[in-house]
Short mmCIF file of C-alpha atoms and ligand atoms in Angstrom, two decimals:
data_model
loop_
_atom_site.label_atom_id
_atom_site.label_comp_id
_atom_site.label_asym_id
_atom_site.label_seq_id
_atom_site.Cartn_x
_atom_site.Cartn_y
_atom_site.Cartn_z
CA UNK K 842 177.42 -8.30 -118.03
CA UNK K 843 179.12 -6.35 -115.25
CA UNK K 844 181.90 -4.08 -116.45
CA UNK K 845 184.77 -2.83 -114.38
CA UNK K 846 186.14 -0.42 -116.88
CA UNK K 847 189.64 0.66 -115.94
CA UNK K 848 191.10 3.82 -117.49
CA UNK K 849 194.54 5.34 -117.16
CA UNK K 850 194.20 8.75 -115.54
CA UNK K 851 196.99 11.13 -116.55
CA UNK K 852 196.39 13.12 -113.37
CA UNK K 853 197.00 10.24 -110.93
CA UNK K 854 199.44 8.51 -113.34
CA UNK K 855 197.74 5.17 -112.79
CA UNK K 856 194.89 3.04 -113.99
CA UNK K 857 191.67 3.66 -112.07
CA UNK K 858 188.30 1.94 -112.04
CA UNK K 859 185.98 4.28 -113.89
CA UNK K 860 183.16 5.63 -111.72
CA UNK K 861 180.96 8.29 -113.32
CA UNK K 862 179.69 11.24 -111.31
CA UNK K 863 176.08 10.48 -112.22
CA UNK K 864 175.05 6.85 -112.43
CA UNK K 865 174.59 5.68 -115.99
CA UNK K 866 175.74 8.93 -117.56
CA UNK K 867 179.13 10.13 -118.75
CA UNK K 868 180.26 13.63 -119.62
CA UNK K 869 183.14 13.51 -122.12
CA UNK K 870 185.02 16.52 -123.44
CA UNK K 871 187.69 16.26 -126.12
CA UNK K 872 189.74 19.10 -127.57
CA UNK K 873 188.81 19.37 -131.23
CA UNK K 874 190.65 20.80 -134.22
CA UNK K 875 191.84 24.32 -134.91
CA UNK K 876 190.26 24.83 -138.30
CA UNK K 877 192.82 26.64 -140.44
CA UNK K 878 194.13 23.73 -142.50
CA UNK K 879 193.34 20.20 -143.65
CA UNK K 880 193.03 17.34 -141.18
CA UNK K 881 196.18 15.22 -141.00
CA UNK K 882 197.32 12.17 -139.11
CA UNK K 883 197.71 14.17 -135.94
CA UNK K 884 193.95 14.76 -136.06
CA UNK K 885 193.08 11.16 -136.86
CA UNK K 886 194.57 9.65 -133.72
CA UNK K 887 192.68 11.58 -131.01
CA UNK K 888 189.51 11.46 -133.11
CA UNK K 889 189.72 7.64 -133.41
CA UNK K 890 190.90 7.13 -129.81
CA UNK K 891 188.00 9.04 -128.32
CA UNK K 892 185.58 7.62 -130.87
CA UNK K 893 186.58 4.21 -129.52
CA UNK K 894 185.94 5.43 -125.97
CA UNK K 895 182.61 7.03 -126.96
CA UNK K 896 181.48 3.88 -128.77
CA UNK K 897 182.57 1.63 -125.92
CA UNK K 898 180.95 3.64 -123.14
CA UNK K 899 177.73 3.67 -125.18
CA UNK K 900 177.95 -0.09 -125.82
CA UNK K 901 178.31 -0.92 -122.14
CA UNK K 902 175.20 1.05 -121.35
CA UNK K 903 176.17 4.63 -120.55
CA UNK K 904 174.34 7.63 -121.88
CA UNK K 905 177.28 9.70 -123.08
CA UNK K 906 177.28 13.42 -123.74
CA UNK K 907 180.30 13.88 -125.94
CA UNK K 908 181.46 17.45 -126.50
CA UNK K 909 184.21 18.12 -129.03
CA UNK K 910 184.91 21.74 -129.78
CA UNK K 911 185.97 23.63 -132.87
CA UNK K 912 188.78 26.08 -132.13
CA UNK K 913 188.11 29.03 -134.36
CA UNK K 914 189.52 31.92 -132.35
CA UNK K 915 192.40 32.69 -130.05
CA UNK K 916 194.84 30.04 -131.23
CA UNK K 917 197.90 32.15 -131.89
CA UNK K 918 200.92 31.11 -133.89
CA UNK K 919 202.93 30.78 -130.73
CA UNK K 920 201.69 28.97 -127.64
CA UNK K 921 203.23 31.71 -125.49
CA UNK K 922 200.30 33.93 -126.50
CA UNK K 923 202.22 35.66 -129.25
CA UNK K 924 201.90 36.16 -132.95
CA UNK K 925 198.88 36.36 -135.18
CA UNK K 926 195.66 34.39 -134.81
CA UNK K 927 196.11 31.39 -137.13
CA UNK K 928 192.66 31.68 -138.65
CA UNK K 929 192.84 35.47 -138.90
CA UNK K 930 196.16 35.17 -140.73
CA UNK K 931 194.79 32.68 -143.24
CA UNK K 932 191.75 34.91 -143.81
CA UNK K 933 193.99 37.94 -144.39
CA UNK K 934 196.30 36.11 -146.80
CA UNK K 935 193.44 34.64 -148.83
CA UNK K 936 191.15 37.69 -148.57
CA UNK K 937 188.36 35.72 -146.93
CA UNK K 938 186.10 36.32 -143.97
CA UNK K 939 187.59 34.40 -141.00
CA UNK K 940 184.32 32.46 -140.77
CA UNK K 941 184.71 31.39 -144.41
CA UNK K 942 188.04 29.83 -143.47
CA UNK K 943 186.42 28.22 -140.42
CA UNK K 944 183.48 26.82 -142.41
CA UNK K 945 185.67 25.55 -145.24
CA UNK K 946 188.02 23.57 -142.99
CA UNK K 947 185.26 22.45 -140.63
CA UNK K 948 183.43 20.90 -143.59
CA UNK K 949 186.61 19.20 -144.74
CA UNK K 950 187.33 17.96 -141.22
CA UNK K 951 183.83 16.49 -141.02
CA UNK K 952 184.29 14.73 -144.37
CA UNK K 953 187.59 13.20 -143.24
CA UNK K 954 186.05 12.07 -139.93
CA UNK K 955 183.10 10.52 -141.72
CA UNK K 956 185.47 8.63 -144.01
CA UNK K 957 187.28 7.31 -140.90
CA UNK K 958 183.87 6.28 -139.50
CA UNK K 959 184.34 8.59 -136.50
CA UNK K 960 180.92 9.28 -135.02
CA UNK K 961 179.95 12.93 -134.66
CA UNK K 962 179.99 14.22 -131.08
CA UNK K 963 176.76 15.08 -129.23
CA UNK K 964 177.67 18.78 -129.22
CA UNK K 965 180.28 20.53 -131.34
CA UNK K 966 180.55 24.06 -129.96
CA UNK K 967 182.60 26.80 -131.61
CA UNK K 968 184.85 28.99 -129.48
CA UNK K 969 183.66 32.06 -131.43
CA UNK K 970 180.07 31.27 -130.43
CA UNK K 971 180.94 31.31 -126.71
CA UNK K 972 182.64 34.66 -126.20
CA UNK K 973 180.17 35.73 -123.50
CA UNK K 974 180.76 32.54 -121.51
CA UNK K 975 184.51 33.06 -121.80
CA UNK K 976 184.28 36.68 -120.63
CA UNK K 977 182.24 35.49 -117.63
CA UNK K 978 184.87 32.87 -116.87
CA UNK K 979 187.64 35.50 -116.93
CA UNK K 980 185.58 37.75 -114.65
CA UNK K 981 185.26 34.95 -112.06
CA UNK K 982 189.02 34.37 -112.13
CA UNK K 983 189.60 38.10 -111.63
CA UNK K 984 186.99 38.28 -108.86
CA UNK K 985 188.77 35.45 -107.04
CA UNK K 986 192.09 37.24 -107.34
CA UNK K 987 193.95 34.84 -109.63
CA UNK K 988 194.26 37.16 -112.59
CA UNK K 989 195.33 40.72 -113.35
CA UNK K 990 194.59 43.29 -116.02
CA UNK K 991 197.53 44.76 -117.85
CA UNK K 992 197.14 47.27 -120.68
CA UNK K 993 193.69 45.92 -121.63
CA UNK K 994 194.76 42.27 -121.55
CA UNK K 995 194.07 39.83 -118.70
CA UNK K 996 196.63 37.31 -117.51
CA UNK K 997 196.52 34.39 -115.11
CA UNK K 998 198.87 34.94 -112.17
CA UNK K 999 200.70 31.61 -112.15
CA UNK K 1000 203.13 32.42 -109.36
CA UNK K 1001 200.39 33.55 -106.99
CA UNK K 1002 198.29 30.50 -107.85
CA UNK K 1003 201.22 28.18 -107.34
CA UNK K 1004 201.69 29.37 -103.76
CA UNK K 1005 198.41 27.63 -102.89
CA UNK K 1006 197.93 25.08 -105.66
CA UNK K 1007 200.33 23.07 -107.76
CA UNK K 1008 200.64 24.52 -111.25
CA UNK K 1009 202.11 21.64 -113.25
CA UNK K 1010 200.38 18.76 -111.42
CA UNK K 1011 198.98 17.26 -114.64
CA UNK K 1012 202.13 17.40 -116.73
CA UNK K 1013 204.47 16.66 -113.81
CA UNK K 1014 206.25 20.00 -113.96
CA UNK K 1015 206.96 22.56 -111.32
CA UNK K 1016 207.20 26.30 -111.43
CA UNK K 1017 210.93 26.43 -110.60
CA UNK K 1018 211.77 24.30 -113.65
CA UNK K 1019 209.37 26.25 -115.80
CA UNK K 1020 210.93 29.53 -114.79
CA UNK K 1021 214.37 28.28 -115.73
CA UNK K 1022 213.21 27.07 -119.17
CA UNK K 1023 210.94 29.92 -120.25
CA UNK K 1024 212.38 32.98 -121.87
CA UNK K 1025 212.99 35.85 -119.44
CA UNK K 1026 210.63 38.78 -119.90
CA UNK K 1027 211.95 41.88 -121.55
CA UNK K 1028 211.12 45.25 -119.99
CA UNK K 1029 208.24 45.76 -122.45
CA UNK K 1030 206.18 42.77 -121.35
CA UNK K 1031 202.70 43.24 -119.94
CA UNK K 1032 203.09 40.04 -117.94
CA UNK K 1033 204.38 39.81 -114.39
CA UNK K 1034 206.03 36.48 -115.08
CA UNK K 1035 206.97 34.61 -118.24
CA UNK K 1036 204.77 31.71 -117.07
CA UNK K 1037 201.59 33.77 -116.90
CA UNK K 1038 199.16 32.95 -119.69
CA UNK K 1039 196.58 35.13 -121.41
CA UNK K 1040 192.91 34.90 -120.48
CA UNK K 1041 191.99 37.86 -122.67
CA UNK K 1042 194.12 39.71 -125.19
CA UNK K 1043 193.62 43.26 -126.32
CA UNK K 1044 193.46 43.21 -130.12
CA UNK K 1045 196.14 45.02 -132.04
CA UNK K 1046 194.81 47.21 -134.92
CA UNK K 1047 195.55 44.58 -137.59
CA UNK K 1048 193.84 41.77 -135.66
CA UNK K 1049 190.56 41.10 -137.49
CA UNK K 1050 188.69 38.89 -135.00
CA UNK K 1051 187.77 40.86 -131.88
CA UNK K 1052 184.91 41.40 -129.47
CA UNK K 1053 184.04 43.99 -126.80
CA UNK K 1054 184.80 43.12 -123.18
CA UNK K 1055 185.10 44.98 -119.86
CA UNK K 1056 188.88 45.19 -120.40
CA UNK K 1057 189.36 45.97 -124.08
CA UNK K 1058 188.22 45.22 -127.58
CA UNK K 1059 189.96 41.89 -127.93
CA UNK K 1060 189.71 38.11 -127.96
CA UNK K 1061 189.94 35.20 -125.50
CA UNK K 1062 193.11 33.24 -124.78
CA UNK K 1063 193.19 29.79 -126.36
CA UNK K 1064 192.98 27.73 -123.13
CA UNK K 1065 189.86 29.50 -122.01
CA UNK K 1066 187.41 28.11 -124.55
CA UNK K 1067 187.67 24.53 -123.30
CA UNK K 1068 187.13 25.58 -119.67
CA UNK K 1069 184.13 27.72 -120.62
CA UNK K 1070 182.46 25.31 -123.04
CA UNK K 1071 183.28 22.15 -121.06
CA UNK K 1072 181.60 23.47 -117.93
CA UNK K 1073 178.72 25.04 -119.88
CA UNK K 1074 177.67 21.74 -121.45
CA UNK K 1075 178.91 19.17 -118.92
CA UNK K 1076 178.73 20.97 -115.58
CA UNK K 1077 181.28 22.39 -113.14
CA UNK K 1078 182.52 18.85 -112.58
CA UNK K 1079 182.51 16.26 -115.31
CA UNK K 1080 183.91 12.80 -115.93
CA UNK K 1081 186.47 12.65 -118.73
CA UNK K 1082 188.58 15.19 -120.60
CA UNK K 1083 190.62 13.89 -123.49
CA UNK K 1084 193.07 15.07 -126.08
CA UNK K 1085 196.47 14.43 -127.58
CA UNK K 1086 199.53 14.33 -125.36
CA UNK K 1087 200.78 17.48 -127.09
CA UNK K 1088 197.96 19.34 -125.32
CA UNK K 1089 199.00 18.25 -121.84
CA UNK K 1090 201.13 21.33 -121.43
CA UNK K 1091 200.35 24.13 -121.47
CA UNK K 1092 196.75 23.74 -122.68
CA UNK K 1093 195.31 21.24 -120.17
CA UNK K 1094 197.50 22.45 -117.33
CA UNK K 1095 196.08 25.93 -117.88
CA UNK K 1096 192.54 24.54 -118.01
CA UNK K 1097 193.01 23.08 -114.53
CA UNK K 1098 194.35 26.39 -113.19
CA UNK K 1099 191.43 28.26 -114.81
CA UNK K 1100 188.85 25.91 -113.27
CA UNK K 1101 190.35 26.17 -109.82
CA UNK K 1102 190.73 29.91 -110.28
CA UNK K 1103 187.10 30.46 -111.35
CA UNK K 1104 185.22 27.72 -109.49
CA UNK K 1105 187.44 26.99 -106.51
CA UNK K 1106 187.80 23.33 -107.51
CA UNK K 1107 188.94 21.13 -110.36
CA UNK K 1108 186.48 20.22 -113.08
CA UNK K 1109 187.75 16.96 -114.56
CA UNK K 1110 187.82 13.54 -112.86
CA UNK K 1111 189.73 11.56 -115.51
CA UNK K 1112 192.27 13.09 -117.88
CA UNK K 1113 193.03 10.87 -120.88
CA UNK K 1114 195.73 11.47 -123.48
CA UNK K 1115 196.54 9.62 -126.65
CA UNK K 1116 200.20 9.34 -127.58
CA UNK K 1117 201.68 10.93 -130.66
CA UNK K 1118 202.36 9.77 -134.20
CA UNK K 1119 205.73 9.87 -135.86
CA UNK K 1120 206.39 9.39 -139.57
CA UNK K 1121 209.35 7.19 -140.45
CA UNK K 1122 210.63 7.82 -136.94
CA UNK K 1123 210.40 11.60 -137.22
CA UNK K 1124 208.07 14.05 -135.59
CA UNK K 1125 205.49 15.42 -137.98
CA UNK K 1126 206.05 18.96 -139.05
CA UNK K 1127 205.41 21.21 -142.00
CA UNK K 1128 209.11 22.08 -142.24
CA UNK K 1129 210.14 18.40 -142.34
CA UNK K 1130 208.03 17.75 -145.45
CA UNK K 1131 206.32 14.80 -143.78
CA UNK K 1132 203.07 16.53 -143.03
CA UNK K 1133 200.65 14.16 -144.77
CA UNK K 1134 196.98 15.14 -144.79
CA UNK K 1135 194.29 12.48 -144.54
CA UNK K 1136 193.14 13.25 -148.06
CA UNK K 1137 196.68 12.63 -149.32
CA UNK K 1138 196.62 9.25 -147.58
CA UNK K 1139 193.25 8.35 -149.08
CA UNK K 1140 194.44 9.36 -152.56
CA UNK K 1141 198.08 8.31 -152.28
CA UNK K 1142 199.22 11.79 -153.27
CA UNK K 1143 202.34 12.43 -151.24
CA UNK K 1144 205.98 11.69 -152.10
CA UNK K 1145 206.37 9.64 -148.91
CA UNK K 1146 203.52 7.30 -149.86
CA UNK K 1147 203.98 4.38 -152.22
CA UNK K 1148 200.23 3.96 -152.72
CA UNK K 1149 196.82 5.19 -151.52
CA UNK K 1150 195.62 3.94 -148.16
CA UNK K 1151 191.91 3.65 -147.48
CA UNK K 1152 190.32 5.30 -144.46
CA UNK K 1153 189.70 1.90 -142.87
CA UNK K 1154 193.38 0.97 -143.28
CA UNK K 1155 194.29 4.16 -141.39
CA UNK K 1156 191.67 3.42 -138.73
CA UNK K 1157 192.80 -0.19 -138.37
CA UNK K 1158 196.44 0.91 -138.16
CA UNK K 1159 195.65 3.31 -135.31
CA UNK K 1160 193.56 0.71 -133.47
CA UNK K 1161 196.35 -1.85 -133.79
CA UNK K 1162 198.35 0.19 -131.27
CA UNK K 1163 197.24 0.94 -127.75
CA UNK K 1164 196.28 4.62 -127.59
CA UNK K 1165 199.00 5.35 -125.01
CA UNK K 1166 201.78 3.88 -127.18
CA UNK K 1167 203.59 5.82 -129.82
CA UNK K 1168 202.82 4.94 -133.40
CA UNK K 1169 205.19 5.24 -136.31
CA UNK K 1170 203.70 5.61 -139.76
CA UNK K 1171 205.51 4.28 -142.80
CA UNK K 1172 204.26 2.91 -146.09
CA UNK K 1173 205.47 -0.58 -145.08
CA UNK K 1174 203.64 -0.46 -141.74
CA UNK K 1175 200.48 0.69 -143.48
CA UNK K 1176 200.76 -2.06 -146.07
CA UNK K 1177 200.95 -4.58 -143.24
CA UNK K 1178 197.85 -3.03 -141.67
CA UNK K 1179 196.02 -3.13 -144.96
CA UNK K 1180 196.74 -6.86 -145.23
CA UNK K 1181 195.62 -7.42 -141.65
CA UNK K 1182 192.45 -5.45 -142.17
CA UNK K 1183 191.62 -7.36 -145.36
CA UNK K 1184 192.31 -10.67 -143.60
CA UNK K 1185 189.89 -9.78 -140.81
CA UNK K 1186 187.24 -8.57 -143.23
CA UNK K 1187 187.69 -11.70 -145.29
CA UNK K 1188 187.02 -13.82 -142.21
CA UNK K 1189 184.00 -11.64 -141.48
CA UNK K 1190 182.64 -12.23 -144.99
CA UNK K 1191 183.29 -15.98 -144.74
CA UNK K 1192 181.47 -16.05 -141.41
CA UNK K 1193 178.32 -14.76 -143.13
CA UNK K 1194 178.42 -17.66 -145.60
CA UNK K 1195 179.02 -20.48 -143.11
CA UNK K 1196 176.28 -23.04 -142.59
CA UNK K 1197 175.86 -24.64 -139.18
CA UNK K 1198 175.95 -28.38 -138.45
CA UNK K 1199 175.11 -30.22 -135.22
CA UNK K 1200 178.43 -29.90 -133.45
CA UNK K 1201 181.09 -27.28 -132.78
CA UNK K 1202 184.75 -28.22 -133.07
CA UNK K 1203 186.29 -24.75 -132.66
CA UNK K 1204 186.60 -22.56 -129.57
CA UNK K 1205 183.76 -20.01 -129.59
CA UNK K 1206 182.99 -19.76 -125.89
CA UNK K 1207 184.85 -17.09 -124.06
CA UNK K 1208 185.60 -14.91 -127.10
CA UNK K 1209 183.08 -12.25 -126.07
CA UNK K 1210 184.41 -12.26 -122.52
CA UNK K 1211 188.05 -11.99 -123.64
CA UNK K 1212 187.29 -9.08 -125.96
CA UNK K 1213 185.38 -7.24 -123.23
CA UNK K 1214 188.19 -7.84 -120.76
CA UNK K 1215 190.66 -6.27 -123.18
CA UNK K 1216 188.44 -3.23 -123.70
CA UNK K 1217 187.82 -2.91 -119.96
CA UNK K 1218 191.59 -2.79 -119.48
CA UNK K 1219 192.08 0.81 -120.62
CA UNK K 1220 190.66 0.25 -124.11
CA UNK K 1221 193.18 -2.34 -125.23
CA UNK K 1222 192.13 -2.46 -128.88
CA UNK K 1223 195.25 -4.34 -130.11
CA UNK K 1224 194.38 -7.24 -127.82
CA UNK K 1225 190.77 -7.23 -129.05
CA UNK K 1226 192.09 -7.39 -132.62
CA UNK K 1227 194.38 -10.30 -131.75
CA UNK K 1228 191.42 -12.22 -130.23
CA UNK K 1229 189.43 -11.60 -133.40
CA UNK K 1230 192.34 -12.84 -135.53
CA UNK K 1231 192.52 -15.97 -133.39
CA UNK K 1232 188.79 -16.55 -133.95
CA UNK K 1233 189.27 -15.93 -137.68
CA UNK K 1234 191.48 -19.03 -137.85
CA UNK K 1235 188.50 -21.11 -136.65
CA UNK K 1236 186.22 -19.45 -139.20
CA UNK K 1237 188.64 -20.27 -142.00
CA UNK K 1238 188.84 -23.91 -140.84
CA UNK K 1239 185.05 -24.18 -140.95
CA UNK K 1240 184.81 -22.57 -144.34
CA UNK K 1241 187.52 -24.94 -145.64
CA UNK K 1242 185.50 -27.90 -144.33
CA UNK K 1243 188.07 -28.76 -141.64
CA UNK K 1244 185.89 -27.85 -138.65
CA UNK K 1245 182.22 -27.43 -137.82
CA UNK K 1246 179.95 -25.17 -135.76
CA UNK K 1247 176.43 -25.60 -134.36
CA UNK K 1248 173.67 -23.01 -134.96
CA UNK K 1249 173.85 -21.53 -131.47
CA UNK K 1250 177.63 -21.01 -131.58
CA UNK K 1251 177.42 -19.62 -135.11
CA UNK K 1252 174.91 -17.04 -133.92
CA UNK K 1253 177.14 -16.11 -130.99
CA UNK K 1254 180.22 -15.82 -133.20
CA UNK K 1255 178.35 -13.57 -135.65
CA UNK K 1256 177.09 -11.41 -132.80
CA UNK K 1257 180.55 -11.00 -131.28
CA UNK K 1258 182.09 -10.15 -134.65
CA UNK K 1259 179.37 -7.58 -135.37
CA UNK K 1260 179.64 -6.05 -131.91
CA UNK K 1261 183.41 -5.69 -131.79
CA UNK K 1262 184.31 -5.11 -135.44
CA UNK K 1263 181.50 -2.79 -136.41
CA UNK K 1264 180.05 -1.24 -133.27
CA UNK K 1265 183.09 -0.93 -130.99
CA UNK K 1266 186.16 -0.79 -133.26
CA UNK K 1267 184.04 1.08 -135.82
CA UNK K 1268 185.45 -0.78 -138.84
CA UNK K 1269 183.44 -0.73 -142.04
CA UNK K 1270 183.62 -3.14 -144.92
CA UNK K 1271 185.45 -1.53 -147.80
CA UNK K 1272 186.17 -4.43 -150.13
CA UNK K 1273 183.89 -5.84 -152.83
CA UNK K 1274 182.56 -8.44 -150.43
CA UNK K 1275 179.86 -6.75 -148.43
CA UNK K 1276 177.47 -8.40 -146.07
CA UNK K 1277 174.44 -6.48 -147.39
CA UNK K 1278 175.12 -7.03 -151.03
CA UNK K 1279 176.44 -10.52 -150.43
CA UNK K 1280 176.95 -13.06 -153.14
CA UNK K 1281 174.38 -11.59 -155.52
CA UNK K 1282 176.48 -8.51 -156.09
CA UNK K 1283 179.70 -10.48 -156.25
CA UNK K 1284 178.04 -12.86 -158.68
CA UNK K 1285 177.00 -9.98 -160.94
CA UNK K 1286 180.59 -8.70 -161.18
CA UNK K 1287 181.84 -12.24 -161.79
CA UNK K 1288 179.24 -12.64 -164.52
CA UNK K 1289 180.34 -9.43 -166.27
CA UNK K 1290 183.96 -10.55 -166.17
CA UNK K 1291 182.94 -13.97 -167.43
CA UNK K 1292 181.26 -12.27 -170.41
CA UNK K 1293 184.42 -10.26 -170.91
CA UNK K 1294 186.50 -13.45 -171.03
CA UNK K 1295 184.16 -14.91 -173.64
CA UNK K 1296 184.36 -11.68 -175.65
CA UNK K 1297 188.15 -11.88 -175.53
CA UNK K 1298 188.05 -15.50 -176.65
CA UNK K 1299 185.93 -14.34 -179.61
CA UNK K 1300 188.36 -11.49 -180.26
CA UNK K 1301 185.54 -9.04 -179.55
CA UNK K 1302 187.93 -6.44 -178.17
CA UNK K 1303 185.34 -3.65 -178.14
CA UNK K 1304 183.10 -5.48 -175.65
CA UNK K 1305 186.03 -6.69 -173.59
CA UNK K 1306 187.48 -3.18 -173.31
CA UNK K 1307 184.12 -1.63 -172.57
CA UNK K 1308 183.49 -3.94 -169.61
CA UNK K 1309 186.94 -3.38 -168.23
CA UNK K 1310 186.75 0.39 -168.65
CA UNK K 1311 183.29 0.76 -167.13
CA UNK K 1312 184.08 -1.43 -164.12
CA UNK K 1313 187.33 0.45 -163.52
CA UNK K 1314 185.45 3.74 -163.67
CA UNK K 1315 183.06 2.36 -161.04
CA UNK K 1316 186.02 1.75 -158.77
CA UNK K 1317 186.85 -1.91 -159.39
CA UNK K 1318 190.41 -3.13 -159.74
CA UNK K 1319 190.46 -5.83 -162.37
CA UNK K 1320 193.37 -8.14 -162.90
CA UNK K 1321 193.75 -10.82 -165.56
CA UNK K 1322 195.28 -14.00 -164.19
CA UNK K 1323 196.50 -17.29 -165.60
CA UNK K 1324 193.17 -19.00 -165.20
CA UNK K 1325 190.73 -16.09 -165.44
CA UNK K 1326 190.48 -12.91 -163.45
CA UNK K 1327 190.58 -11.31 -160.02
CA UNK K 1328 188.80 -8.20 -158.89
CA UNK K 1329 188.29 -6.03 -155.87
CA UNK K 1330 186.64 -2.75 -155.05
CA UNK K 1331 189.49 -0.25 -154.88
CA UNK K 1332 187.67 2.55 -153.07
ZN1 LIG D 1849 191.09 22.22 -125.44
#
C-alpha cells in the first residue's frame, strides 16, 4: 500500500507530506529524560507519542534509527543556566556517586517504559559519554564566530546570531520580545546579553561533575548534548526531532542556533512536539502536590488517585487523544479509559473465538484502509481507536449469533486487529483473557472456582479459603456473585 504520511511540522506550522532524506530510512531523535527522579506522566506522553511514530514508520516499511538520549549532565536547576546540576545535587544530598544516581533512575525509567510497552530506541546515548563531541561542537561555534569565552565559560552570542538568522523561528518568538521579558543582567554577569545561553560552563569548586576543556575545567550546557549526539548518530541533517512542547523554548530553539552556528545550516527537517498533560485542570508540579509518578499510578498510591491504573490504561488514555491536543488526567477520565480499553480487549478476545460461516453480514472491507488513513493524517490515534470500536460492534454481533463472517473476512479482521492494536498502538492484553493462553487457562481458573463453590456448599471452609487466598496472591480478583463467581487478572 502506498502511504502519504503527513506530519505536522512545528517549524513550518503546518502539516507536510513526510519525505525522508534517504529513501527508505528515517533518522529520529527524541529528547529523553533527565535521570534524577522517577518517571511521571510528563515522561509517559512523549515516550508513547514517539513510540507510536517509531512503530508506525517501521510498520510502513522504513528502517528507522531512533536515538533517545539520557540527560545525565548539564541540566541545571534553572533553565537560564543557573543553579546546581540536578544530578550533582541529588548525589551530594544522598552521598552517592553521580553515576549511581544516573544508573538508579535510568533503570527505573526503563522499567516504567517496558511496563508501558514503549519499545527501546535504537541508540540511547548518555550526555556524559559524549563530552568530547560536545567540546568539538563548541569549538566549531567559536571558530565560526557565534560564541564568546567569558571567565572560562562559553556563551552563544544570540544578538549577533539574530542579525543574520532568526533566533526564535521555531517557537515563534523574536529577540525584541525576549529582551523585554528576560531579567536584565546585573553588573556581575559574564554574559553580554540576558538571552545568551551557555555552551560550556566553568565549574564552581562545589560542582562535582566536571571535565577538562580548552576553556576551563567545567561541563557542557544542557542544549548542547542533543546537537552533538543527534548529529553524531544521525548525520549533519536528519529527518525528525521530537520532544514535549515544554522543550520548544529554549531547548530546541537553542539546538537550531547551535546547528547553524557550528555547521552553517539547520539539522532537522521535521520538528514534532507532543502537547502537555494537566492533572485535574492544573499544570503538574512538585509544589502543587499533583506530581504523580508512573509507579504511583500502577500501584494506586497517591492521594489524588481513587484506585490503581494499569500501564495499558495509561497508554490507552494517552493514545485516545491526538498527540498535539492537551490531555487532562483525572481518576474519572482514567476510569473511562480503563473501561474503553477493556471493551476493546474483550472484542479482541471474542474475535479469536469466532468461527467463520459462508457469508459475511458485517462491514469488514475498508477497515484497514480507514485505520491507515487516520495514522497517515499526523498519527491520528483517536480516530484509529474509534474505527476499531466500530468494528468491535460487528464482532460482538457475530459472537452473539446476530451476524456472520466468512473465513476470508475473518482472517482479514484478525490481521487488522493484530496490526493496529498490538503492533502500531502497542497495546498488550492485560486481563485474564489472553490469546496465547486462551480458553484452556480460563477454563482452569473456572474449574478451581467451581471446586471452591462445591467446597463452600459442603462447608469445607479451609479448601474454599485456600483457593481464594492462593488465586488472590497470584493476582486474580475474585468476586462472589448471586449465581456463582466472577474473576479477572488484576495485574
Ligand atoms: Zn534535547
